[in-house]
Coordinates of C-alpha atoms and ligand atoms in Angstrom, one line a residue:
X1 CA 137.2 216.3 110.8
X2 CA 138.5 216.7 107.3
X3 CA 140.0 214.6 105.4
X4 CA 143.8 213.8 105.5
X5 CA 146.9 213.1 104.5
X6 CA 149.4 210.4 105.9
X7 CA 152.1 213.0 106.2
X8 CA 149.5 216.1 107.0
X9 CA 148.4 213.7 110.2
X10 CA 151.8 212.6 110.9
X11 CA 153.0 215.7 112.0
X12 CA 149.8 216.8 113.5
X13 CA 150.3 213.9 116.0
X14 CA 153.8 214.4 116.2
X15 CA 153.1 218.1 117.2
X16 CA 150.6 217.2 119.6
X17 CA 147.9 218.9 117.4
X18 CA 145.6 215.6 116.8
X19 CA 145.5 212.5 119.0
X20 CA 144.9 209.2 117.3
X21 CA 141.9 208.5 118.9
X22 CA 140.4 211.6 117.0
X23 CA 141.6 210.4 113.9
X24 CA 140.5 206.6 114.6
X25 CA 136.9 208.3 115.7
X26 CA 136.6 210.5 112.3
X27 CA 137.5 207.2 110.4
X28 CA 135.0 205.1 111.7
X29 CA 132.3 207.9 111.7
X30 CA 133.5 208.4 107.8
X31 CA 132.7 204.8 107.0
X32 CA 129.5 204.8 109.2
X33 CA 128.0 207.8 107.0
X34 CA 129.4 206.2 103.6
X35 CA 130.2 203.0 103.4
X36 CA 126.0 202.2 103.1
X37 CA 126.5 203.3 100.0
X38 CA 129.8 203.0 98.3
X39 CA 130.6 199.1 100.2
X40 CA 134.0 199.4 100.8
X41 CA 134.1 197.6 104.3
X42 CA 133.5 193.9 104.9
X43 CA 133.7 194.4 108.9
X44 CA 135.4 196.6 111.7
X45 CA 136.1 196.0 115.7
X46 CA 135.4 199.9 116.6
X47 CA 136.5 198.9 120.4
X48 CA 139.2 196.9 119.9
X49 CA 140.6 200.6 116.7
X50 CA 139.6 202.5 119.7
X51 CA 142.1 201.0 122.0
X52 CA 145.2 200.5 119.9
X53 CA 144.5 204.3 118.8
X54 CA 144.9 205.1 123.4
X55 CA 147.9 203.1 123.3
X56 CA 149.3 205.0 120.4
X57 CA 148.4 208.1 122.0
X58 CA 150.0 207.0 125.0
X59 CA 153.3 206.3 123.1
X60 CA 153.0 209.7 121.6
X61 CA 152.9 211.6 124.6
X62 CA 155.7 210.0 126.0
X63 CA 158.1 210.9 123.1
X64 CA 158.3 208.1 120.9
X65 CA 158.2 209.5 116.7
X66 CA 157.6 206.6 114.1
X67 CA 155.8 207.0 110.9
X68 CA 152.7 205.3 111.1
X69 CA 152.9 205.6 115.0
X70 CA 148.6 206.1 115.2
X71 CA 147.5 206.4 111.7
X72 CA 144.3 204.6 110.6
X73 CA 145.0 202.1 108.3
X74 CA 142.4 199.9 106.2
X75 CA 143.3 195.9 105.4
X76 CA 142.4 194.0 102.7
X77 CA 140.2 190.9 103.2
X78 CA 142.6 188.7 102.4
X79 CA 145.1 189.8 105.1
X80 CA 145.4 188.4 108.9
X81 CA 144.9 190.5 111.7
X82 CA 144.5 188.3 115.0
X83 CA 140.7 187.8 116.0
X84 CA 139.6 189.0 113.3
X85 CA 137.5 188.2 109.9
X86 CA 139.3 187.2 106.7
X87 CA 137.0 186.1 104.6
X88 CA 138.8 186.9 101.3
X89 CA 135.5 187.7 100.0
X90 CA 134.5 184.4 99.7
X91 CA 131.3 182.4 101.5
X92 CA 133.6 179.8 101.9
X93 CA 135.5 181.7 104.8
X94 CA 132.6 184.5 105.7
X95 CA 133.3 184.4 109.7
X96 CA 136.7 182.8 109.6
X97 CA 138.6 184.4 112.2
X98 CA 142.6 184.9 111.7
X99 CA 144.7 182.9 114.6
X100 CA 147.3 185.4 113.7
X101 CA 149.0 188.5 112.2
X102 CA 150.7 188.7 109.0
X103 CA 153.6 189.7 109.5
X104 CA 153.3 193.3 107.4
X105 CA 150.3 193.9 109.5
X106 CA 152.2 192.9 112.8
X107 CA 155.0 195.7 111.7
X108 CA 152.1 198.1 111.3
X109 CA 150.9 197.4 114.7
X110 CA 153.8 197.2 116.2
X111 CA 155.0 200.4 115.3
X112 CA 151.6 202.2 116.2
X113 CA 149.5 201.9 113.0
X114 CA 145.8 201.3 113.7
X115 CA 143.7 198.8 111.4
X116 CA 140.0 200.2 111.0
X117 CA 138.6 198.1 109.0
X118 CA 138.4 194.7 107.0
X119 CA 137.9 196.0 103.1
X120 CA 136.0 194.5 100.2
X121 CA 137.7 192.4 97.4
X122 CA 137.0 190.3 94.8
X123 CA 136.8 186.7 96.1
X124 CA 140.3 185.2 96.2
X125 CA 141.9 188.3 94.9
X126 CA 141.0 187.3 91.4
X127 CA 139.2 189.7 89.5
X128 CA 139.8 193.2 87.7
X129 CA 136.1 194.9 88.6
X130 CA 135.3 194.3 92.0
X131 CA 132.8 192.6 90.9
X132 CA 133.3 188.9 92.4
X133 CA 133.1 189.7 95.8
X134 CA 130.5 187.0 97.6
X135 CA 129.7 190.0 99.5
X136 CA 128.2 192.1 96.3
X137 CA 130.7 194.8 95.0
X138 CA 132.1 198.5 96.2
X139 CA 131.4 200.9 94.0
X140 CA 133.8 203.8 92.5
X141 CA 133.2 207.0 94.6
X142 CA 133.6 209.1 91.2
X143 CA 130.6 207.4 89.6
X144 CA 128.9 204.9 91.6
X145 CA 127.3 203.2 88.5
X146 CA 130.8 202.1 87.8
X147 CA 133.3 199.3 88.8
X148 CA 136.1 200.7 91.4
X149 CA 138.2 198.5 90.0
X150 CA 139.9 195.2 91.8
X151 CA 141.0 192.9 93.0
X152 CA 141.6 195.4 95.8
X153 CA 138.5 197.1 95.8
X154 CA 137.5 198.0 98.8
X155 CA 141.3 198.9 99.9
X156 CA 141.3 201.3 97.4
X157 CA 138.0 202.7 97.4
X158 CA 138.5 203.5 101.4
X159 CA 141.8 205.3 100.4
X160 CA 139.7 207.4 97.4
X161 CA 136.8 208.4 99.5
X162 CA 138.8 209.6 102.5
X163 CA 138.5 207.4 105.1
X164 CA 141.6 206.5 105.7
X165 CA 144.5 207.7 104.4
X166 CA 146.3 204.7 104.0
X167 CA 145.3 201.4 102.8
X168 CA 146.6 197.4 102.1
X169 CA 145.8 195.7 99.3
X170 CA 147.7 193.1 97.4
X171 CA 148.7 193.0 94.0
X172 CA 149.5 189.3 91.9
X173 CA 148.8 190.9 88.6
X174 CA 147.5 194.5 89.1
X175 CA 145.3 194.5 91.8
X176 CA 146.2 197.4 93.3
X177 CA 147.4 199.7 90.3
X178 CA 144.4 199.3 88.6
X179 CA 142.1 200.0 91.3
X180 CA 144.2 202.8 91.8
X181 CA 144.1 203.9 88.2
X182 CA 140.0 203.7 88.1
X183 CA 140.1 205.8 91.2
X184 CA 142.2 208.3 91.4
X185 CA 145.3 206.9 94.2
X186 CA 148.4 205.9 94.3
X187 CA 149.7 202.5 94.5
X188 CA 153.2 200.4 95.1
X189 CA 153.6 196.7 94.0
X190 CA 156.9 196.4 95.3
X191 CA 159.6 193.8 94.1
X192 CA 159.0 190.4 94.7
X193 CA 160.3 189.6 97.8
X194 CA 160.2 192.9 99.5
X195 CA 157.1 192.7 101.6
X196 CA 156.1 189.4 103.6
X197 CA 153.7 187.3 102.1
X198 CA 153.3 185.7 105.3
X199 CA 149.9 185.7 106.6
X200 CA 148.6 186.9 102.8
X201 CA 146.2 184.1 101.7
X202 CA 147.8 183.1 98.6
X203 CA 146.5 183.2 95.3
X204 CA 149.7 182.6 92.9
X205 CA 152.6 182.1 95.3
X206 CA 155.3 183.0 92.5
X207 CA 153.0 186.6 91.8
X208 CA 151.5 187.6 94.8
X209 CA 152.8 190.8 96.6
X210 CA 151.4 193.2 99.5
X211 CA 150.6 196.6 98.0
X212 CA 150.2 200.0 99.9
X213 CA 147.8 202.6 98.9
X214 CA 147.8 205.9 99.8
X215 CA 146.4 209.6 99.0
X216 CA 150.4 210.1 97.4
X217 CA 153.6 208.6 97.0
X218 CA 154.9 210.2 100.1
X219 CA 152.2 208.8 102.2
X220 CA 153.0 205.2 100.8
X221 CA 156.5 205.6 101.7
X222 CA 155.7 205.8 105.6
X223 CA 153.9 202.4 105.7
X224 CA 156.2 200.9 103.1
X225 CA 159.5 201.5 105.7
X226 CA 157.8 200.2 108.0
X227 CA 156.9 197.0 106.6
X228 CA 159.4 196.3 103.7
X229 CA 162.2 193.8 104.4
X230 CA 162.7 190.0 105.5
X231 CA 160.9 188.0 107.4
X232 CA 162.1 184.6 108.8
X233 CA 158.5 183.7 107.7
X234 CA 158.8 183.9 104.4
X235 CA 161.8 182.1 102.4
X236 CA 161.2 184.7 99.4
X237 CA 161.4 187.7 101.5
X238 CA 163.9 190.1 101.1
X239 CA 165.5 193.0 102.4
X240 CA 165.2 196.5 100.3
X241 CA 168.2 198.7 99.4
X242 CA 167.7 202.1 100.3
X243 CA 164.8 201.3 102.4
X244 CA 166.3 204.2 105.2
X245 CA 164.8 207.0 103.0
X246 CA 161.5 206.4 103.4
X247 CA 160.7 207.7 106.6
X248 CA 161.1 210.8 104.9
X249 CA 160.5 210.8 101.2
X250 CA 162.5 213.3 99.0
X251 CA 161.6 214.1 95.2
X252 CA 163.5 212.1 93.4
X253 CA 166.2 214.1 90.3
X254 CA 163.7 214.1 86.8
X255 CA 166.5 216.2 85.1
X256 CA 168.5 213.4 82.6
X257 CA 166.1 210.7 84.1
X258 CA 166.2 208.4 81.3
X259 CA 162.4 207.2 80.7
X260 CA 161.5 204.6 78.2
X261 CA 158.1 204.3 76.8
X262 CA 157.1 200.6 75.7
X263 CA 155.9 201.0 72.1
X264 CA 153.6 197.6 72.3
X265 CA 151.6 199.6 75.5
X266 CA 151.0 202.5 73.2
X267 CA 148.8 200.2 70.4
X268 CA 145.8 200.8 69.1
X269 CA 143.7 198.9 71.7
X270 CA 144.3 202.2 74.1
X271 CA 141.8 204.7 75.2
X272 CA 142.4 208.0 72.7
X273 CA 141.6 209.5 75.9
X274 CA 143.7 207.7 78.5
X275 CA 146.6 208.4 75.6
X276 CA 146.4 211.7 75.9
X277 CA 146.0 212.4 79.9
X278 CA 149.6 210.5 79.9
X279 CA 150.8 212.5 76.9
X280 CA 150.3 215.6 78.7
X281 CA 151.8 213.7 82.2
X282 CA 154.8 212.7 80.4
X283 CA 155.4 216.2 79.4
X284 CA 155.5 216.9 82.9
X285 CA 158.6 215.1 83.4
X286 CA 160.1 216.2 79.9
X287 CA 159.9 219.8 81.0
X288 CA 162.2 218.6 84.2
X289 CA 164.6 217.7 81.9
X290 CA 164.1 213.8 81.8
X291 CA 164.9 212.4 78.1
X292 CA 161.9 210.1 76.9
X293 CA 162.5 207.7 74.2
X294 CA 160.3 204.6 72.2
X295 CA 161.7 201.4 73.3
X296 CA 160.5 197.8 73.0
X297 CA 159.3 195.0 74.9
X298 CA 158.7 192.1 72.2
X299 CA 157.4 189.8 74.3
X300 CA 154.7 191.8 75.7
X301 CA 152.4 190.0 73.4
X302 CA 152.3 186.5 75.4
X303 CA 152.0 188.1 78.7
X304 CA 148.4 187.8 79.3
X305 CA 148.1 184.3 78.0
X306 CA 151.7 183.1 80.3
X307 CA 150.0 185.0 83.4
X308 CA 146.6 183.6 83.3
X309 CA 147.7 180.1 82.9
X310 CA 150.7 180.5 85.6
X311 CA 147.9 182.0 87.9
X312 CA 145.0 179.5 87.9
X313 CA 148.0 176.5 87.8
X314 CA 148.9 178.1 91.4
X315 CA 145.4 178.9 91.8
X316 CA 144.6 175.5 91.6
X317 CA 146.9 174.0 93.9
X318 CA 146.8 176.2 96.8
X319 CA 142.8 176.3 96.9
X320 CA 142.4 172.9 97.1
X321 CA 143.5 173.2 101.1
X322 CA 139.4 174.9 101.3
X323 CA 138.3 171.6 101.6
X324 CA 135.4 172.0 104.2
X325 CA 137.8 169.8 107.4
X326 CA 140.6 173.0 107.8
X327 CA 138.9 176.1 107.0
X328 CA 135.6 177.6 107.3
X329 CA 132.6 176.3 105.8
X330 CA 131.3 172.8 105.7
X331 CA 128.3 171.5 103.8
X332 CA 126.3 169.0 105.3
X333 CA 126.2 165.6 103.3
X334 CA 126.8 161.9 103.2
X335 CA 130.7 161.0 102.6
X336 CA 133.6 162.1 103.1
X337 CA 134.1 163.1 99.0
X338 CA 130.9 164.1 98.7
X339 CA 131.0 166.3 101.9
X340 CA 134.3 168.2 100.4
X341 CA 132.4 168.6 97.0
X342 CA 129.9 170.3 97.9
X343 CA 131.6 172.6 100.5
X344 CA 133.4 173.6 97.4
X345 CA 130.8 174.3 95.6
X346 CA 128.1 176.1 98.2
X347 CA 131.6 177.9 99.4
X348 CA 133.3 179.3 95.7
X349 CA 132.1 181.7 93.4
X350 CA 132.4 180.5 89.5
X351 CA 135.6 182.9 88.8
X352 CA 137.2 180.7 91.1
X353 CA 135.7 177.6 89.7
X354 CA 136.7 178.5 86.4
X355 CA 140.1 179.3 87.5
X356 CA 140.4 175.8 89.2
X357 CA 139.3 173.8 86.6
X358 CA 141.2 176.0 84.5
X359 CA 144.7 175.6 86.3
X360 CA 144.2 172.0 86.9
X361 CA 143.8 171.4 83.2
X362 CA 147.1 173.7 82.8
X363 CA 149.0 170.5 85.2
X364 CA 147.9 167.7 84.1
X365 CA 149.5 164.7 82.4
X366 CA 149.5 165.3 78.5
X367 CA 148.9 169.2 78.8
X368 CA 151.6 170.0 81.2
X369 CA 154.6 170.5 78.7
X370 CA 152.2 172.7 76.6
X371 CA 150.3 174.7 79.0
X372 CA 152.1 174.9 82.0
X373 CA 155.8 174.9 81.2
X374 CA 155.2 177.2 77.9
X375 CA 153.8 179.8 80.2
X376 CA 157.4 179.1 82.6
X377 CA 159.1 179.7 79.4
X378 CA 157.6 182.5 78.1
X379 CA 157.9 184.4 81.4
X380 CA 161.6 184.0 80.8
X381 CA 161.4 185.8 78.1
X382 CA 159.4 188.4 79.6
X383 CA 161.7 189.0 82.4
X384 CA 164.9 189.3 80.0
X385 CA 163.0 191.7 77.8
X386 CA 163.1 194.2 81.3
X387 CA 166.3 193.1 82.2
X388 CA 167.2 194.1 78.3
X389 CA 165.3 197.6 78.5
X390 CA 167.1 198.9 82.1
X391 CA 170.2 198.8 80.6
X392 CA 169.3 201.3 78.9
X393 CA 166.6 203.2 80.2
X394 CA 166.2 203.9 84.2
X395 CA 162.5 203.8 84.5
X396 CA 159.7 202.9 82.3
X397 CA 156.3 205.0 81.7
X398 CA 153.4 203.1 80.7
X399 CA 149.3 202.9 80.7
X400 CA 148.0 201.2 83.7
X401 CA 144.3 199.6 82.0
X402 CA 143.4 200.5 78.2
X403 CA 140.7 202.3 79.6
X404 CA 138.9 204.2 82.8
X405 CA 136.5 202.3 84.6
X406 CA 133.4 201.0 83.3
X407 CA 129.8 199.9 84.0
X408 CA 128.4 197.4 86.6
X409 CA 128.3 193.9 84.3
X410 CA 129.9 195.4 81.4
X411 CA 132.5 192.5 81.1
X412 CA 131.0 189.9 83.8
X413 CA 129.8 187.9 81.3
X414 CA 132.9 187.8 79.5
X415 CA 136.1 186.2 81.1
X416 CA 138.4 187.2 78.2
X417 CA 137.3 191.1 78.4
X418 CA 137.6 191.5 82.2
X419 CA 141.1 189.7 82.0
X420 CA 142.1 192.1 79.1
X421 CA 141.8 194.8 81.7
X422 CA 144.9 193.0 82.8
X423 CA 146.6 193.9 79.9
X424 CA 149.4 196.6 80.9
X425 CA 150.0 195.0 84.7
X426 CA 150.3 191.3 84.5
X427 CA 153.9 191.8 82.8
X428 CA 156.2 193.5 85.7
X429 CA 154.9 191.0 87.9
X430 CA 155.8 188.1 85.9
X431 CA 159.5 189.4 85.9
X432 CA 159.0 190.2 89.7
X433 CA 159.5 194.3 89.0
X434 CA 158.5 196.9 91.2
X435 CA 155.6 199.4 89.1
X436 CA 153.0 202.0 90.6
X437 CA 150.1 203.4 89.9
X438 CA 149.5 207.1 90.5
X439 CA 146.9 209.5 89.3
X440 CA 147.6 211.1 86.0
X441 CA 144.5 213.0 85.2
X442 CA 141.3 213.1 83.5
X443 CA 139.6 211.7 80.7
X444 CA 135.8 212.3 80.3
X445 CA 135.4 213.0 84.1
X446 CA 137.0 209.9 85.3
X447 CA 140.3 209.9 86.6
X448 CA 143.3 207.6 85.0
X449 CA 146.5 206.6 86.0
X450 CA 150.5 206.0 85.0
X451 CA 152.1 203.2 85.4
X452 CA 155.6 203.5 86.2
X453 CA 157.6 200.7 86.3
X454 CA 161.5 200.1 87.4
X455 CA 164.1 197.1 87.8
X456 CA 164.1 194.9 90.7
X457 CA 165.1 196.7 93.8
X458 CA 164.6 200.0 92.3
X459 CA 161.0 200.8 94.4
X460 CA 162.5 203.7 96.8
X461 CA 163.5 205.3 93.4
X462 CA 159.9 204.6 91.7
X463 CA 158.3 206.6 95.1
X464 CA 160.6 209.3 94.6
X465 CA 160.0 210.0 91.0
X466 CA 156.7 209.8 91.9
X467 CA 156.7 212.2 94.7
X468 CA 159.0 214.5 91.8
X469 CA 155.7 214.1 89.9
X470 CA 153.2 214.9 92.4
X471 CA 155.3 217.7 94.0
X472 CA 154.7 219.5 90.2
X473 CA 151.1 218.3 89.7
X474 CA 148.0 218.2 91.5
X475 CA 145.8 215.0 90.1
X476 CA 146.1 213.3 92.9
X477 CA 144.7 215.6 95.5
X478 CA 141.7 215.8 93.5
X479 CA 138.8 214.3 95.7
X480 CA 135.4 212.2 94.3
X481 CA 132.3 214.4 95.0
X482 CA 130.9 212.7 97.8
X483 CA 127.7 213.3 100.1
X484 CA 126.7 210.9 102.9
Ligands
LIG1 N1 143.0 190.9 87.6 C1 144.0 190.0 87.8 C2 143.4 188.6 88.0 O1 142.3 188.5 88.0 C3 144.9 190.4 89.0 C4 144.4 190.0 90.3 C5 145.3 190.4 91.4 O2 146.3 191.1 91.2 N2 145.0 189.8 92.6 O3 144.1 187.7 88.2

């Protein structure tokens, strides 16, 4: 079966054309012929898709219409689906089974979405490459000699190479635009708040948000309804304004669209080639009739150094519940301190050490006040700088990484180059704002994105501008050449 679309499939199965189980079946077969190659998936329950694709089937026939209702859906690592691994990519939890759902993939389920697969990610979620996965690392479907991208590798990878049209991932400071971005998809960090974070293994509490990923815009918007709004389970969840138009996604108005263009995203540090694949995208909307114009973000400059020490603070505290007694592994030694040491250290990957070590430094006594509540500080400042700019501009159009993605190793030895991947997505997130991904063209073969990125709340209008975009453009349905 060929590859699809979310909204192609829907109304296949909503016209009786295509049963679930067929989709579920051309999934799995996809991955089987694949995967050897590109390692997107970290482990599947074929019997247990199989079944919930029946019951969907059975739900179809007798009338019932919902968007995802039997749609194969992939889940990041680091997300709980009952019975099921969640390993986060880390030894420390390889063959941890969830005891429960999350509660964005329970609204999947429940309204007739079927999970596939567990997918590949960089242990913890932290990473820009794919490349700290315990597991070894997916690999781009456009050149396999190159990173995907992460932390949402596989997620995103599955998504690019067609076997699912519609992945999770989850985004703290990027990681699913720039995935996206290396790949050639579209993906949605939605406000904070918006989607559940219960059930999402944390990583930065204050930063962490569930991300869909999808073929287009459109397609995101089906899973997105679905999921978006709050959840007695999460205090910081949220309900989302205008949440009713996703079930069927309308281009949004580009004609007097008011678009700013950060001037500190546009330095000199950029790809010349990335620059000019969003010069000519930007022209796409300017040809609608949107008005583009140069604003400024000042405090750009301090984002990467206020994320990465807000990050690995939280990091620190909420890894230290892998402690060997709870959760997965346990080394075998003497003492009790001794035993919890060295589960730590069989169990995590040296990313995550260094973040640790990293953030607790960040909250201790005597560093506090200068690491730690600078960062807080200079987040404010952030956050007022897009609270400044939407007053006068509706969206903002931006880079997503200064460049397309790169070898295997390239920046592995080098903390400071990988997190300067980071660059151009670490900033909406620290002011909580909603931004996409979504493919913008080509540069040397390799596909790049454009960030767009809007004020809190605004995420129904970023899909529709989006789906504007990709109704005049056709990037995104531009597929990896790919042979089993
Ligand atoms: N690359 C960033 C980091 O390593 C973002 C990761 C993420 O969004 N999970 O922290």
């Amino acid at each position: 079966m060929a590859v699809g679309t979310a909204v192609g499939w829907r109304e296949g199965l909503d016209a009786g054309d295509l049963s679930s189980e067929a989709l579920v079946r051309a999934s799995i077969d996809r991955i089987h012929s694949l995967d050897g190659h590109l390692r997107a998936i970290l482990s599947m329950d074929e019997g247990h898709s199989l079944q919930l694709a029946r019951k969907a089937d059975a739900r179809l026939r007798a009338g019932e219409r919902s968007p995802v209702l039997g749609l194969p859906i992939v889940l990041k690592d680091n997300l709980h689906w009952s019975g099921q691994q969640v390993s986060c990519g880390s030894r420390i939890l390889n063959g941890f089974l969830a005891p429960y759902d999350a509660t964005v993939v329970g609204r999947l389920i429940s309204a007739g979405a079927v999970p596939v697969a567990k997918a590949n990610m960089d242990e913890f979620a932290m990473g820009s490459s794919g490349e700290y996965s315990a597991f070894g690392p997916a690999r781009n479907p456009w050149d396999t000699a190159l990173v995907p991208g992460g932390s949402s590798s596989g997620s995103v990878v599955a998504v690019a190479a067609g076997y699912t049209p519609l992945a999770l991932g989850s985004d703290t400071g990027g990681s699913v635009r720039l995935p996206a971005s290396f790949c050639n998809v579209t993906a949605l960090r939605p406000t904070y708040g918006v989607l559940s974070r219960y059930g999402l293994t944390a990583m930065a509490s204050s930063l962490d948000q569930v991300g869909p990923i999808a073929a287009s815009a459109a397609d995101i918007a089906l899973a997105f309804g679905v999921m978006a709004g709050r959840d007695p389970m999460d205090s910081t969840s949220t309900d989302l304004p205008g949440s009713e138009r996703l079930a069927s996604l309308h281009p949004g108005k580009l004609k007097g669209l008011r678009i700013g263009l950060p001037a500190e995203y546009f330095g000199s540090g950029l790809d010349p080639g990335v620059r000019s694949v969003l010069e000519t995208a930007l022209e796409v909307f300017s040809a609608q009739g949107a008005e583009i114009r140069e604003v400024s973000l000042p405090h750009t400059r301090y984002a990467i150094d206020a994320y990465y020490l807000l990050c690995t603070s939280e990091v620190s505290s909420n890894l230290s519940r892998f402690d060997g007694i709870r959760y997965g592994h346990r080394a075998r030694a003497g003492s009790l301190p001794e035993m919890i040491a060295e589960t730590r250290d069989e169990g995590l990957g040296s990313e995550v050490k260094r973040r640790i070590l990293l953030g607790t430094f960040c909250l201790s006594k005597g560093y506090y006040d200068a690491f730690y509540l600078k960062a807080l500080k200079a987040r404010t400042l952030i956050t007022r700088d897009f609270e400044q700019v939407f007053e006068t501009v509706d969206l903002l159009a931006t880079p997503v990484s200064p460049g397309v993605a790169f070898p295997f190793g390239a920046k592995t030895d080098d903390p400071m180059a990988m997190y300067l991947a980071d660059a151009f997505t670490v900033t909406a997130p620290l002011a909580g704002m909603p931004c996409l991904s979504m493919p913008a063209g080509f540069t040397a073969g390799l596909p790049t994105g454009i960030q767009l990125i809007g004020p809190a709340f605004s995420d129904v209008m970023l899909l529709e501008t989006a789906h504007a975009f990709q109704s005049l453009t056709r990037h995104h349905l531009e597929m990896p050449p790919l042979s089993a």
